[in-house]
Short mmCIF file of C-alpha atoms in Angstrom, two decimals:
data_model
loop_
_atom_site.label_atom_id
_atom_site.label_comp_id
_atom_site.label_asym_id
_atom_site.label_seq_id
_atom_site.Cartn_x
_atom_site.Cartn_y
_atom_site.Cartn_z
CA MET A 47 -118.99 99.54 -124.43
CA ARG A 48 -116.99 97.21 -122.20
CA ARG A 49 -119.98 95.31 -120.78
CA PRO A 50 -121.32 94.03 -124.14
CA ILE A 51 -117.85 92.92 -125.14
CA LEU A 52 -117.35 91.20 -121.78
CA ALA A 53 -120.72 89.46 -122.14
CA ILE A 54 -119.82 88.27 -125.63
CA VAL A 55 -116.44 86.98 -124.49
CA LEU A 56 -117.98 85.16 -121.50
CA ALA A 57 -120.67 83.66 -123.71
CA ALA A 58 -117.98 82.44 -126.10
CA ILE A 59 -115.83 80.95 -123.34
CA ALA A 60 -118.59 79.35 -121.22
CA PRO A 61 -119.14 76.22 -123.36
CA PHE A 62 -115.45 75.38 -123.07
CA ALA A 63 -115.23 75.98 -119.31
CA TRP A 64 -117.96 73.44 -118.38
CA PRO A 65 -116.29 70.33 -119.89
CA ALA A 66 -113.00 71.27 -118.22
CA ALA A 67 -114.68 71.47 -114.81
CA ARG A 68 -116.46 68.16 -115.47
CA ALA A 69 -113.18 66.53 -116.51
CA MET A 70 -111.58 67.61 -113.25
CA ALA A 71 -114.47 66.10 -111.29
CA SER A 72 -114.25 62.83 -113.23
CA ASP A 73 -110.50 62.74 -112.67
CA ALA A 74 -111.17 62.83 -108.94
CA GLU A 75 -113.69 59.99 -109.33
CA ILE A 76 -111.15 57.96 -111.29
CA GLU A 77 -108.49 58.58 -108.66
CA LYS A 78 -110.91 57.36 -105.97
CA MET A 79 -111.65 54.19 -107.96
CA ILE A 80 -107.95 53.51 -108.45
CA THR A 81 -107.21 53.83 -104.74
CA GLU A 82 -109.98 51.30 -103.99
CA ILE A 83 -108.29 48.58 -106.08
CA SER A 84 -107.01 45.85 -103.79
CA ALA A 85 -104.63 43.12 -104.90
CA ALA A 86 -105.93 40.89 -102.09
CA ARG A 87 -109.56 41.24 -103.28
CA ILE A 88 -108.59 40.51 -106.88
CA GLU A 89 -106.66 37.42 -105.78
CA ALA A 90 -109.60 36.24 -103.62
CA ARG A 91 -112.01 36.58 -106.56
CA ILE A 92 -109.69 34.69 -108.89
CA ARG A 93 -109.24 31.91 -106.32
CA LYS A 94 -113.03 31.65 -105.91
CA LEU A 95 -113.48 31.35 -109.69
CA VAL A 96 -110.77 28.68 -109.81
CA ALA A 97 -112.58 26.77 -107.03
CA PHE A 98 -115.55 26.22 -109.36
CA GLU A 99 -113.14 24.02 -111.38
CA THR A 100 -114.99 24.72 -114.63
CA ARG A 101 -117.37 27.35 -115.91
CA ASN A 102 -118.01 25.56 -119.18
CA SER A 103 -121.63 26.14 -120.20
CA LEU A 104 -122.09 22.37 -120.59
CA SER A 105 -121.06 21.69 -116.96
CA ASP A 106 -123.45 20.86 -114.11
CA THR A 107 -126.05 23.61 -113.72
CA GLN A 108 -127.49 22.33 -110.42
CA SER A 109 -124.33 21.93 -108.33
CA GLU A 110 -123.75 24.19 -105.34
CA THR A 111 -119.97 23.79 -105.42
CA LYS A 112 -118.80 23.11 -108.96
CA GLY A 113 -119.31 24.31 -112.52
CA ILE A 114 -121.53 26.90 -114.12
CA GLY A 115 -124.38 26.26 -111.67
CA ALA A 116 -122.26 27.17 -108.66
CA ALA A 117 -120.83 30.23 -110.44
CA ARG A 118 -124.33 31.37 -111.42
CA LYS A 119 -125.64 30.91 -107.87
CA ARG A 120 -122.72 32.82 -106.40
CA LEU A 121 -123.25 35.73 -108.79
CA SER A 122 -127.00 35.84 -108.22
CA SER A 123 -126.53 35.79 -104.44
CA ARG A 124 -124.02 38.65 -104.56
CA HIS A 125 -125.75 40.69 -107.27
CA PRO A 126 -129.50 39.99 -107.32
CA ILE A 127 -131.31 40.84 -110.52
CA PRO A 128 -133.90 43.55 -109.86
CA GLN A 129 -137.40 42.39 -110.64
CA PRO A 130 -139.97 44.73 -112.17
CA PRO A 131 -142.77 45.74 -109.80
CA ARG A 132 -145.81 43.50 -109.99
CA GLU A 133 -148.98 45.15 -111.14
CA ALA A 134 -152.30 44.42 -109.56
CA PRO A 135 -154.32 42.04 -111.72
CA CYS A 136 -157.03 43.82 -113.64
CA ALA A 137 -160.61 42.62 -113.76
CA ALA A 138 -160.59 42.03 -117.51
CA PRO A 139 -157.60 41.63 -119.80
CA PHE A 140 -157.05 44.22 -122.48
CA TRP A 141 -157.89 42.89 -125.92
CA PRO A 142 -157.03 45.15 -128.82
CA SER A 143 -159.83 45.61 -131.26
CA SER A 144 -159.41 44.09 -134.69
CA SER A 145 -161.01 47.05 -136.43
CA LEU A 146 -158.02 49.29 -136.92
#
């Protein structure tokens, strides 16, 4: 008689135990992120943004040192945008039929 009751109780408690364990794990992740915050790195990033003088979207887009162009180039050099894999060209393009 005890085993079925124990199984029912465990089945009832299990859904609530998993989120609690996950929350503890995420708390540890959050703590790790917080300890990685560096005032010196934040200050260096702000100083670098200030060095662009302006990030107005109408500013020079080709400059290496000033304006939106320099900011864009810095971001793209530090965080490259992943490109989708290129597919091999096929012999004939796919043309959908018009008789649907």
